Coordinates of C-alpha atoms in Angstrom, one line a residue:
Chain A
X295 CA -36.2 18.0 36.4
X296 CA -34.3 18.9 39.5
X297 CA -30.8 19.6 39.1
X298 CA -29.6 16.4 40.6
X299 CA -31.9 14.8 38.2
X300 CA -30.3 16.8 35.1
X301 CA -26.4 15.9 36.6
X302 CA -27.3 12.0 37.3
X303 CA -28.7 12.1 33.6
X304 CA -25.6 13.5 32.4
X305 CA -23.2 11.3 34.3
X306 CA -25.2 8.1 32.4
X307 CA -24.8 9.6 29.1
X308 CA -21.2 9.7 29.9
X309 CA -20.7 6.5 31.1
X310 CA -22.6 4.7 28.5
X311 CA -20.3 6.8 26.1
X312 CA -17.2 5.8 27.8
X313 CA -18.0 2.2 28.0
X314 CA -18.6 2.2 24.2
X315 CA -15.7 4.0 23.5
X316 CA -13.8 1.2 26.0
X317 CA -15.4 -1.7 24.2
X318 CA -14.7 -0.7 20.9
X319 CA -11.0 0.0 21.3
X320 CA -10.6 -3.5 23.1
X321 CA -12.4 -5.3 20.3
X322 CA -10.2 -3.4 17.4
X323 CA -7.3 -4.4 19.6
X324 CA -8.1 -7.8 19.5
X325 CA -8.9 -8.1 16.1
X326 CA -5.4 -10.0 15.1
X327 CA -6.6 -12.8 17.1
X328 CA -10.1 -13.2 15.0
X329 CA -9.4 -11.3 11.9
X330 CA -8.3 -12.4 8.5
X331 CA -5.1 -11.0 6.8
X332 CA -7.2 -8.8 4.4
X333 CA -9.1 -7.4 7.8
X334 CA -5.8 -6.5 9.2
X335 CA -4.5 -4.7 6.2
X336 CA -7.9 -2.8 5.9
X337 CA -7.4 -1.7 9.8
X338 CA -3.8 -0.4 9.3
X339 CA -5.0 1.7 6.2
X340 CA -8.1 2.8 8.3
X341 CA -6.2 4.0 11.5
X342 CA -3.3 5.4 9.6
X343 CA -5.8 7.7 7.5
X344 CA -7.8 8.5 10.4
X345 CA -4.5 9.9 12.1
X346 CA -3.8 11.7 8.8
X347 CA -7.5 13.2 8.6
X348 CA -7.7 14.2 12.3
X349 CA -4.6 16.0 12.0
X350 CA -5.6 17.7 8.4
X351 CA -8.9 18.6 10.6
X352 CA -7.1 20.1 13.6
X353 CA -5.3 22.6 10.9
X354 CA -8.3 23.1 8.6
X355 CA -11.5 22.5 10.8
X356 CA -10.5 23.9 13.9
X357 CA -7.7 26.2 13.2
X358 CA -8.6 27.6 9.8
X359 CA -5.3 26.5 8.6
X360 CA -6.3 25.0 4.9
X361 CA -3.3 23.0 3.7
X362 CA -2.3 21.2 0.7
X363 CA 0.9 21.1 1.4
X364 CA 1.2 18.1 4.5
X365 CA 1.9 15.3 2.2
X366 CA 5.4 16.7 2.1
X367 CA 5.6 15.2 6.1
X368 CA 4.6 12.0 4.8
X369 CA 7.2 11.9 2.3
X370 CA 9.5 13.0 4.8
X371 CA 8.6 10.4 7.3
X372 CA 8.9 7.8 4.5
X373 CA 12.3 8.9 3.4
X374 CA 13.7 8.9 6.9
X375 CA 12.7 5.6 7.6
X376 CA 14.2 4.3 4.0
X377 CA 17.5 6.4 5.0
X378 CA 17.8 5.5 8.6
X379 CA 17.3 1.8 8.0
X380 CA 18.8 1.2 4.7
X381 CA 21.5 3.6 4.3
X382 CA 22.7 3.6 8.0
X383 CA 21.3 0.1 9.3
X384 CA 19.2 1.9 11.8
X385 CA 16.1 0.8 13.6
X386 CA 12.7 1.7 13.7
X387 CA 12.6 3.6 16.7
X388 CA 15.5 5.5 15.6
X389 CA 13.6 6.4 12.6
X390 CA 10.5 7.8 14.5
X391 CA 13.1 10.0 16.6
X392 CA 14.6 11.5 13.8
X393 CA 11.7 11.9 11.7
X394 CA 10.3 14.0 14.4
X395 CA 13.4 15.9 15.0
X396 CA 13.2 16.5 11.0
X397 CA 9.6 17.5 10.9
X398 CA 9.5 19.9 13.5
X399 CA 12.6 21.7 12.1
X400 CA 11.3 21.4 8.6
X401 CA 7.6 23.0 10.3
X402 CA 10.1 25.8 11.6
X403 CA 11.9 26.6 8.5
X404 CA 8.6 26.7 6.6
X405 CA 6.4 28.6 8.9
X406 CA 8.2 31.8 8.9
X407 CA 7.3 32.3 5.0
X408 CA 3.7 30.9 4.8
X409 CA 2.4 32.2 8.3
X410 CA 2.9 35.7 6.1
X411 CA 0.0 34.3 3.9
X412 CA -3.7 33.8 4.7
X413 CA -6.6 32.4 3.4
X414 CA -6.3 30.9 -0.1
X415 CA -2.6 32.2 -0.3
X416 CA -1.8 30.0 2.9
X417 CA -3.4 27.0 0.7
X418 CA -1.4 27.7 -2.4
X419 CA 2.1 28.2 -0.5
X420 CA 1.8 24.9 1.7
X421 CA 1.3 23.3 -1.7
X422 CA 4.2 24.9 -3.5
X423 CA 6.5 23.9 -0.6
X424 CA 5.3 20.3 -1.0
X425 CA 5.8 20.2 -4.7
X426 CA 9.5 22.0 -4.1
X427 CA 10.4 19.4 -1.6
X428 CA 9.1 16.6 -4.2
X429 CA 11.3 18.4 -6.9
X430 CA 14.3 18.0 -4.4
X431 CA 14.0 14.3 -3.8
X432 CA 13.6 13.9 -7.6
X433 CA 17.2 15.2 -8.3
X434 CA 18.6 14.1 -4.9
X435 CA 21.4 11.4 -5.9
X436 CA 21.4 10.4 -2.0
X437 CA 18.1 9.0 -2.3
X438 CA 18.5 7.5 -5.2
X439 CA 16.9 10.1 -7.6
X440 CA 13.4 9.1 -8.9
X441 CA 14.1 5.5 -8.9
X442 CA 13.1 5.0 -5.3
X443 CA 14.4 2.8 -2.3
X444 CA 13.6 -0.4 -0.9
X445 CA 12.7 -0.3 2.8
X446 CA 14.1 -4.0 3.0
X447 CA 13.9 -4.3 6.7
X448 CA 10.0 -3.6 6.8
X449 CA 9.5 -6.6 4.9
X450 CA 10.0 -8.4 8.2
X451 CA 7.8 -6.8 10.6
X452 CA 4.8 -8.8 11.2
X453 CA 1.1 -7.4 9.9
X454 CA -0.1 -7.9 13.6
X455 CA 2.7 -5.5 14.8
X456 CA 2.1 -2.6 12.3
X457 CA -1.8 -3.1 13.0
X458 CA -1.4 -2.3 16.8
X459 CA 0.9 0.6 16.0
X460 CA -1.5 1.7 13.2
X461 CA -4.4 1.5 15.9
X462 CA -2.4 3.4 18.6
X463 CA -1.5 6.2 16.4
X464 CA -5.3 6.5 15.3
X465 CA -6.6 6.6 19.4
X466 CA -4.0 8.9 20.2
X467 CA -4.6 11.3 17.2
X468 CA -8.4 11.3 18.3
X469 CA -7.3 11.8 22.0
X470 CA -4.6 14.2 21.1
X471 CA -7.2 16.2 19.1
X472 CA -9.5 16.4 21.8
X473 CA -7.2 17.2 24.7
X474 CA -6.2 20.0 22.8
X475 CA -9.4 21.3 21.8
X476 CA -10.5 21.0 25.5
X477 CA -7.5 23.2 26.3
X478 CA -6.4 27.1 26.5
X479 CA -4.9 26.5 23.4
X480 CA -8.2 24.8 21.6
X481 CA -10.3 27.9 22.4
X482 CA -7.6 29.8 20.9
X483 CA -7.7 27.9 17.5
X484 CA -11.4 28.1 17.3
X485 CA -11.3 31.8 17.6
X486 CA -8.6 32.3 15.5
X487 CA -10.3 30.0 12.7
X488 CA -13.7 32.0 13.5
X489 CA -12.2 35.7 13.0
X490 CA -8.3 36.0 13.2
X491 CA -8.3 40.0 13.7
X492 CA -11.1 39.8 16.3
X493 CA -9.0 36.9 18.4
X494 CA -6.0 38.9 18.1
X495 CA -8.0 42.2 19.6
X496 CA -9.2 39.8 22.3
X497 CA -5.3 39.0 23.3
X498 CA -4.8 35.6 21.3
X499 CA -1.1 35.6 20.2
X500 CA -1.9 34.4 16.3
X501 CA 1.4 33.5 15.3
X502 CA 2.6 31.7 18.3
X503 CA -1.3 29.5 18.1
X504 CA -0.8 28.8 14.4
X505 CA 3.0 27.6 15.0
X506 CA 2.2 25.0 17.6
X507 CA -0.6 23.7 15.9
X508 CA 1.1 23.4 12.4
X509 CA 4.0 21.8 14.6
X510 CA 1.8 19.1 16.2
X511 CA -0.1 18.3 12.9
X512 CA 3.2 18.0 10.7
X513 CA 5.0 16.1 13.4
X514 CA 2.0 13.6 13.4
X515 CA 1.4 13.1 9.9
X516 CA 5.2 12.4 9.8
X517 CA 5.2 9.8 12.0
X518 CA 2.3 8.3 10.5
X519 CA 4.3 8.5 6.9
X520 CA 6.8 6.5 9.1
X521 CA 4.1 3.8 9.9
X522 CA 2.4 3.7 6.4
X523 CA 5.8 3.3 4.8
X524 CA 6.5 0.5 7.0
X525 CA 3.8 -1.2 5.7
X526 CA 4.5 -0.2 2.0
X527 CA 8.0 -1.0 1.9
X528 CA 9.2 0.8 -0.7
X529 CA 9.4 4.5 -1.4
X530 CA 9.2 6.8 -4.4
X531 CA 9.2 10.6 -4.6
X532 CA 6.2 10.9 -6.8
X533 CA 4.1 8.8 -4.7
X534 CA 5.4 9.9 -1.2
X535 CA 5.1 13.6 -1.8
X536 CA 2.0 13.1 -4.2
X537 CA -1.1 15.6 -4.1
X538 CA -2.9 12.6 -3.6
X539 CA -2.4 12.1 0.1
X540 CA -3.7 15.9 0.4
X541 CA -6.8 14.8 -1.4
X542 CA -7.3 11.6 1.0
X543 CA -7.0 14.0 4.0
X544 CA -9.4 16.5 2.4
X545 CA -12.0 13.7 1.2
X546 CA -11.7 12.2 4.5
X547 CA -12.6 15.4 6.4
X548 CA -15.4 16.9 4.4
X549 CA -17.2 13.6 4.2
X550 CA -16.7 12.8 7.6
X551 CA -17.2 16.3 8.9
X552 CA -14.8 19.1 9.0
X553 CA -14.7 20.6 12.3
X554 CA -15.6 17.5 14.4
X555 CA -13.6 14.8 16.1
X556 CA -15.9 12.0 15.0
X557 CA -15.7 13.1 11.4
X558 CA -12.5 11.5 10.4
X559 CA -13.2 8.6 12.1
X560 CA -16.0 7.9 9.9
X561 CA -14.7 9.5 7.0
X562 CA -11.5 7.4 7.2
X563 CA -13.8 4.5 7.2
X564 CA -15.9 5.3 4.2
X565 CA -12.4 6.2 2.3
X566 CA -10.6 2.9 2.8
X567 CA -13.6 0.8 2.2
X568 CA -14.5 2.8 -0.9
X569 CA -10.9 2.5 -2.2
X570 CA -10.9 -0.9 -1.5
X571 CA -14.2 -1.5 -3.5
X572 CA -12.9 0.6 -6.2
X573 CA -9.8 -1.2 -6.6
X574 CA -11.1 -3.0 -9.4
X575 CA -12.4 -0.2 -11.3
X576 CA -9.1 1.7 -11.7
X577 CA -10.2 4.0 -14.5
X578 CA -13.5 5.0 -12.6
X579 CA -12.4 5.1 -8.9
X580 CA -11.3 8.9 -8.7
X581 CA -14.5 9.9 -10.8
X582 CA -16.7 8.2 -8.4
X583 CA -14.7 9.3 -5.0
X584 CA -14.8 12.7 -6.8
X585 CA -18.7 12.5 -7.4
X586 CA -19.4 11.2 -3.7
X587 CA -17.9 14.2 -2.4
X588 CA -19.7 16.5 -4.5
X589 CA -23.0 14.7 -3.6
X590 CA -22.0 14.8 0.1
X591 CA -21.1 18.6 0.3
X592 CA -24.5 19.4 -1.5
X593 CA -26.7 17.4 0.8
X594 CA -24.6 17.7 3.9
X595 CA -22.0 20.5 3.5
X596 CA -21.0 20.0 7.1
X597 CA -20.3 16.3 6.3
X598 CA -21.9 13.1 7.9
X599 CA -21.1 14.1 11.5
X600 CA -21.8 17.8 10.8
X601 CA -25.4 16.7 9.7
X602 CA -26.2 14.4 12.4
X603 CA -24.7 16.8 15.4
X604 CA -26.8 19.4 13.4
X605 CA -30.4 17.1 13.4
X606 CA -29.9 15.3 16.6
X607 CA -27.3 17.1 18.8
X608 CA -25.3 13.9 19.1
X609 CA -21.3 14.4 19.9
X610 CA -19.4 11.5 20.9
X611 CA -16.4 13.8 21.6
X612 CA -17.8 17.4 22.6
X613 CA -15.4 20.1 22.7
X614 CA -18.2 23.0 24.0
X615 CA -17.3 24.5 27.0
X616 CA -20.2 25.0 29.9
X617 CA -20.5 27.4 32.6
X618 CA -21.2 24.4 35.0
X619 CA -17.9 22.2 34.3
Chain B
X102 CA -10.0 64.3 36.1
X103 CA -8.0 61.2 36.4
X104 CA -6.2 61.1 32.7
X105 CA -5.5 57.5 31.8
X106 CA -5.0 57.9 28.1
X107 CA -3.2 60.6 26.4
X108 CA -2.6 60.9 22.8
X109 CA -0.3 63.5 21.3
X110 CA -0.2 64.5 17.6
X111 CA -1.0 61.1 16.1
X112 CA -0.6 61.1 12.2
X113 CA -2.0 58.2 9.8
X114 CA -1.5 58.2 6.0
X115 CA -2.7 55.4 3.2
X116 CA -0.1 56.4 0.8
X117 CA -0.8 59.9 -0.4
X118 CA -4.3 60.4 1.9
X119 CA -3.5 61.8 5.2
X120 CA -6.4 60.2 6.8
X121 CA -5.2 61.6 10.6
X122 CA -3.0 64.5 10.2
X123 CA -2.7 65.6 14.0
X124 CA -5.1 64.0 16.5
X125 CA -4.3 65.0 20.3
X126 CA -6.8 63.8 23.3
X127 CA -7.2 62.7 26.7
X128 CA -9.5 60.3 28.2
X129 CA -10.0 60.2 31.9
X130 CA -11.3 57.2 34.0
X131 CA -14.5 56.7 34.3
X132 CA -15.0 59.2 31.5
X133 CA -17.2 58.5 28.3
X134 CA -15.7 60.7 25.2
X135 CA -17.5 60.7 22.2
X136 CA -16.1 61.2 18.9
X137 CA -18.0 62.6 16.1
X138 CA -17.3 63.7 12.6
X139 CA -18.7 62.8 8.9
X140 CA -18.0 59.8 6.9
X141 CA -14.0 59.4 6.2
X142 CA -13.1 61.8 9.1
X143 CA -10.8 59.0 10.4
X144 CA -12.8 58.0 13.4
X145 CA -12.6 54.2 13.1
X146 CA -9.0 54.6 12.1
X147 CA -8.0 56.2 15.2
X148 CA -9.7 53.4 17.6
X149 CA -7.5 51.1 15.3
X150 CA -4.6 53.2 16.3
X151 CA -5.5 53.0 19.9
X152 CA -6.2 49.4 20.0
X153 CA -2.7 48.6 17.6
X154 CA -4.6 47.2 14.4
X155 CA -3.3 50.5 12.5
X156 CA 0.2 51.7 12.8
X157 CA 0.8 55.4 13.4
X158 CA 3.2 57.3 11.2
X159 CA 3.8 59.6 14.3
X160 CA 2.9 60.7 17.3
X161 CA 2.5 59.3 21.1
X162 CA 0.0 57.6 22.9
X163 CA 0.5 57.3 26.7
X164 CA -1.2 54.8 29.0
X165 CA -0.1 53.9 32.4
X166 CA 3.5 56.0 31.6
X167 CA 4.1 53.6 28.7
X168 CA 4.3 54.7 25.1
X169 CA 1.4 52.2 23.4
X170 CA 2.6 53.0 19.8
X171 CA 5.3 50.2 20.4
X172 CA 3.4 47.3 22.0
X173 CA 1.7 44.8 19.7
X174 CA -2.2 44.2 19.4
X175 CA -2.1 41.5 21.8
X176 CA -0.1 43.4 24.6
X177 CA -2.5 46.2 24.2
X178 CA -5.4 43.8 24.9
X179 CA -3.5 42.1 27.8
X180 CA -2.6 45.7 29.3
X181 CA -6.3 46.8 29.4
X182 CA -7.8 47.7 26.1
X183 CA -11.0 46.5 25.0
X184 CA -12.6 47.4 21.7
X185 CA -15.9 46.9 19.6
X186 CA -15.9 46.6 16.0
X187 CA -18.4 48.4 13.6
X188 CA -19.6 45.2 12.2
X189 CA -19.8 42.6 14.8
X190 CA -17.1 40.4 14.8
X191 CA -17.8 37.6 17.2
X192 CA -16.5 34.0 16.8
X193 CA -19.9 32.5 14.8
X194 CA -18.9 29.0 15.2
X195 CA -18.7 29.5 19.2
X196 CA -21.3 29.7 21.8
X197 CA -22.0 33.2 23.6
X198 CA -20.4 31.6 26.6
X199 CA -17.3 30.6 24.6
X200 CA -17.1 34.2 23.0
X201 CA -16.6 35.8 26.3
X202 CA -14.6 33.2 27.8
X203 CA -12.1 34.0 24.5
X204 CA -11.8 37.5 26.4
X205 CA -11.4 36.3 29.6
X206 CA -8.9 33.9 29.3
X207 CA -6.6 35.6 26.7
X208 CA -7.3 39.5 27.6
X209 CA -6.3 38.6 31.5
X210 CA -3.9 35.7 30.5
X211 CA -5.7 33.4 33.1
X212 CA -7.1 29.8 33.0
X213 CA -10.7 28.9 31.9
X214 CA -11.5 28.0 35.5
X215 CA -10.4 31.1 37.0
X216 CA -12.2 33.2 34.2
X217 CA -15.7 31.8 34.4
X218 CA -16.9 34.0 37.3
X219 CA -15.8 37.1 35.0
X220 CA -17.9 35.3 32.2
X221 CA -20.8 35.1 34.4
X222 CA -20.9 38.6 35.4
X223 CA -20.3 39.9 32.1
X224 CA -23.0 37.9 30.6
X225 CA -25.3 39.1 33.4
X226 CA -24.6 42.9 32.5
X227 CA -25.3 42.5 28.9
X228 CA -28.3 40.4 29.4
X229 CA -27.2 37.4 27.6
X230 CA -27.2 34.9 30.2
X231 CA -30.1 33.2 29.0
X232 CA -28.5 32.6 25.7
X233 CA -24.9 31.7 26.8
X234 CA -25.1 28.3 24.7
X235 CA -26.5 29.7 21.7
X236 CA -24.1 30.1 18.6
X237 CA -23.2 33.4 17.7
X238 CA -23.5 33.2 14.3
X239 CA -27.4 32.7 15.1
X240 CA -28.0 35.6 17.1
X241 CA -29.7 38.7 16.2
X242 CA -28.1 42.2 15.5
X243 CA -28.9 43.7 18.7
X244 CA -27.6 40.4 20.6
X245 CA -24.4 40.6 18.3
X246 CA -24.0 44.0 19.6
X247 CA -24.3 43.3 23.1
X248 CA -21.9 40.2 22.9
X249 CA -19.3 42.2 21.1
X250 CA -19.3 44.5 24.1
X251 CA -19.3 41.7 26.5
X252 CA -16.3 40.1 24.6
X253 CA -14.5 43.5 25.0
X254 CA -15.5 43.4 28.8
X255 CA -14.3 40.0 29.8
X256 CA -10.5 41.3 29.7
X257 CA -11.2 43.8 32.5
X258 CA -10.4 46.9 30.1
X259 CA -9.3 49.8 31.8
X260 CA -10.2 51.8 28.3
X261 CA -13.5 50.5 26.0
X262 CA -13.1 51.6 22.4
X263 CA -17.0 51.4 21.4
X264 CA -17.1 51.8 17.5
X265 CA -20.8 52.1 16.0
X266 CA -22.6 49.9 18.8
X267 CA -25.9 51.4 18.3
X268 CA -25.8 51.6 14.6
X269 CA -28.5 49.7 12.8
X270 CA -30.5 49.3 15.9
X271 CA -34.1 50.2 16.7
X272 CA -35.2 53.2 19.3
X273 CA -35.8 50.8 22.1
X274 CA -32.7 48.9 21.3
X275 CA -30.5 51.8 21.4
X276 CA -31.9 52.5 24.9
X277 CA -30.7 49.1 25.9
X278 CA -27.3 49.5 24.8
X279 CA -27.0 53.2 26.5
X280 CA -28.1 51.7 29.9
X281 CA -25.6 49.1 29.4
X282 CA -22.8 51.7 28.5
X283 CA -23.7 53.7 31.7
X284 CA -23.3 50.6 33.9
X285 CA -19.8 50.1 32.3
X286 CA -18.9 53.9 32.8
X287 CA -19.8 53.8 36.3
X288 CA -17.4 51.1 36.8
X289 CA -14.6 53.5 36.2
X290 CA -13.7 52.7 32.7
X291 CA -12.6 55.4 30.4
X292 CA -14.7 55.0 27.4
X293 CA -13.9 56.3 23.7
X294 CA -17.3 56.1 21.5
X295 CA -17.8 56.5 18.1
X296 CA -21.2 56.9 16.6
X297 CA -23.3 58.0 14.0
X298 CA -26.5 57.8 16.0
X299 CA -25.7 61.3 17.4
X300 CA -28.8 61.7 19.8
X301 CA -27.9 58.4 21.2
X302 CA -24.1 59.2 21.7
X303 CA -24.4 62.6 23.1
X304 CA -26.9 61.5 25.9
X305 CA -24.5 59.1 27.2
X306 CA -20.9 61.3 26.9
X307 CA -19.3 63.4 29.0
X308 CA -17.5 65.0 26.7
X309 CA -17.5 65.2 22.6
X310 CA -14.7 65.7 20.2
X311 CA -15.1 66.6 16.8
X312 CA -12.7 65.3 14.3
X313 CA -12.6 66.6 10.5
X314 CA -9.9 66.5 7.8
X315 CA -7.5 64.8 9.9
X316 CA -7.4 66.8 13.3
X317 CA -9.6 67.0 16.5
X318 CA -11.3 70.3 15.3
X319 CA -13.3 70.8 18.9
X320 CA -13.6 69.1 21.9
X321 CA -15.6 70.1 25.0
X322 CA -19.2 69.4 26.7
X323 CA -21.7 67.9 24.4
X324 CA -24.1 71.0 24.0
X325 CA -21.4 73.3 23.6
X326 CA -19.6 71.3 20.5
X327 CA -23.1 70.7 19.0
X328 CA -23.8 74.4 19.4
X329 CA -20.6 75.3 17.9
X330 CA -20.4 76.5 14.2
X331 CA -17.8 74.1 13.4
X332 CA -19.9 71.3 13.6
X333 CA -22.4 72.9 11.1
X334 CA -19.3 74.0 8.8
X335 CA -17.8 70.4 9.1
X336 CA -21.0 68.0 8.4
X337 CA -22.8 70.8 6.0
X338 CA -19.9 72.8 4.1
X339 CA -19.6 76.4 5.0
X340 CA -22.7 79.1 4.6
X341 CA -21.4 80.1 1.2
X342 CA -20.7 76.2 0.2
X343 CA -24.4 75.8 1.2
X344 CA -25.8 78.3 -0.8
X345 CA -23.7 77.7 -3.7
X346 CA -25.4 74.4 -3.8
X347 CA -28.7 75.3 -3.1
X348 CA -28.3 77.7 -6.3
X349 CA -27.1 74.9 -8.5
X350 CA -29.9 72.6 -7.1
X351 CA -32.7 74.9 -7.4
X352 CA -31.5 77.8 -9.9
X353 CA -31.6 81.3 -8.9
X354 CA -31.5 82.1 -4.9
X355 CA -29.8 84.6 -2.7
X356 CA -26.9 86.3 -4.1
X357 CA -23.0 85.7 -2.8
X358 CA -23.0 87.6 0.5
X359 CA -26.7 86.9 1.9
X360 CA -25.0 84.4 4.1
X361 CA -23.1 86.9 6.0
X362 CA -26.5 89.3 6.7
X363 CA -28.8 85.9 7.3
X364 CA -28.2 86.4 11.1

């Protein structure tokens, strides 16, 4: 095969991939026109969880920062929305902006102590931070203690708008992770994940790299938290800062394929559909979800997309560098 | 000799264990300085001090007129220090090409596009051009050792620190590594090389420094150093100690004082 043939085949493949992606986005964007209310609600959940999974994957799968504390940012997003709209009569746009500022500031504050930890200690450290924030909110009169707050304004948002917002968030999360990984920063993240000491000796600034990645993931999770609670419309400290969010993110990434951009897409869809299906079996749902996770880890340790990539070499969003690029 | 790196009185302790008491040396451009010494002599610790992984308790390390000990690991990498590790530390989930790209991009603070030519040259030098898209985690030992050298070279180092690059390799593989080191030396890079496979290293070094009990005992031309009784003493102990050990192991043997007359 000549060089020209290889290039033309590559362009053809890229063209097909791009076509499929664009067609899928258009079909999903038009869902409110032909889908049921239930389908739209499922869509909101799938794309919100996709954004959460994608960010957790950026942290754990591509940077080696395994966090079990990022539910704190969902709670921060939720409470910012509640306080801004209920206590101060602000709008949703204002809620998003303020939540971003709080997320960045909070990330900067906690990064200083937790970046001194590594490996499993980092994971435990993030969890402790999140539990501490939960305790703080439970005892904070301003947010009505453990009784929670009704986000009354959120009841007036049409589901279609929430769906389009979630879809946009999901798409942006995929695009953001893709472009980060294709950039110079992505190279440093992957090197840091594989061997931090070696990366530093090669000139990678570990603290700066970790901090930027942490800030991006935390901020995006906070924005997703705002959107999720625009749908839920009632916030309490327990559920908002609960470990369940972290478990969901881990499940989505592990099932779908850690360290792949496609993984959280598949993982989020499977997770939401399973949760819908298991809604009628409340006592059994966690056992079944846990069993599925264990089976997938045993059969395909790199998740569904990792197994597909290993067997067929298929990648929709490749972040591999080529000499010829 | 055009000296590019000067170490003066370097000392490192781990609690009460004084691993390096006082080490001083000079390294010239295009020179290969071999560092030998028994296990625990502090050879790797010395490389760690130079690359910044280990902090020195005291001493001076001068490179381009600046005291390196005040610089971070990243600053040293960007100022021209490349190193390999005893056990290769490649980025296992990244390809050979990407591994080298990390050094070329971050070691020189350049863009990926501007770094590709450098990576191409290094891959050719280390003989991994054909395996550039293989994952580093799937390479054999010789290839990982070559990659380790390649990753260090892509940052355009002025000083290259080699830690046991020939360890664990077969004779023919060692010859290949030796050839790579010779080619690097010819480009004017100063090389500091630690090796347990002494014969390999001696054939590729300009000078050898013997490190023992935390100090550099002797340094000079390879043949001079190897002929020195200090090497025998450091590796095997004093002649009296050798005889004592023999007596302990085999029972009766030469009496005390025999060692003085053995020549």
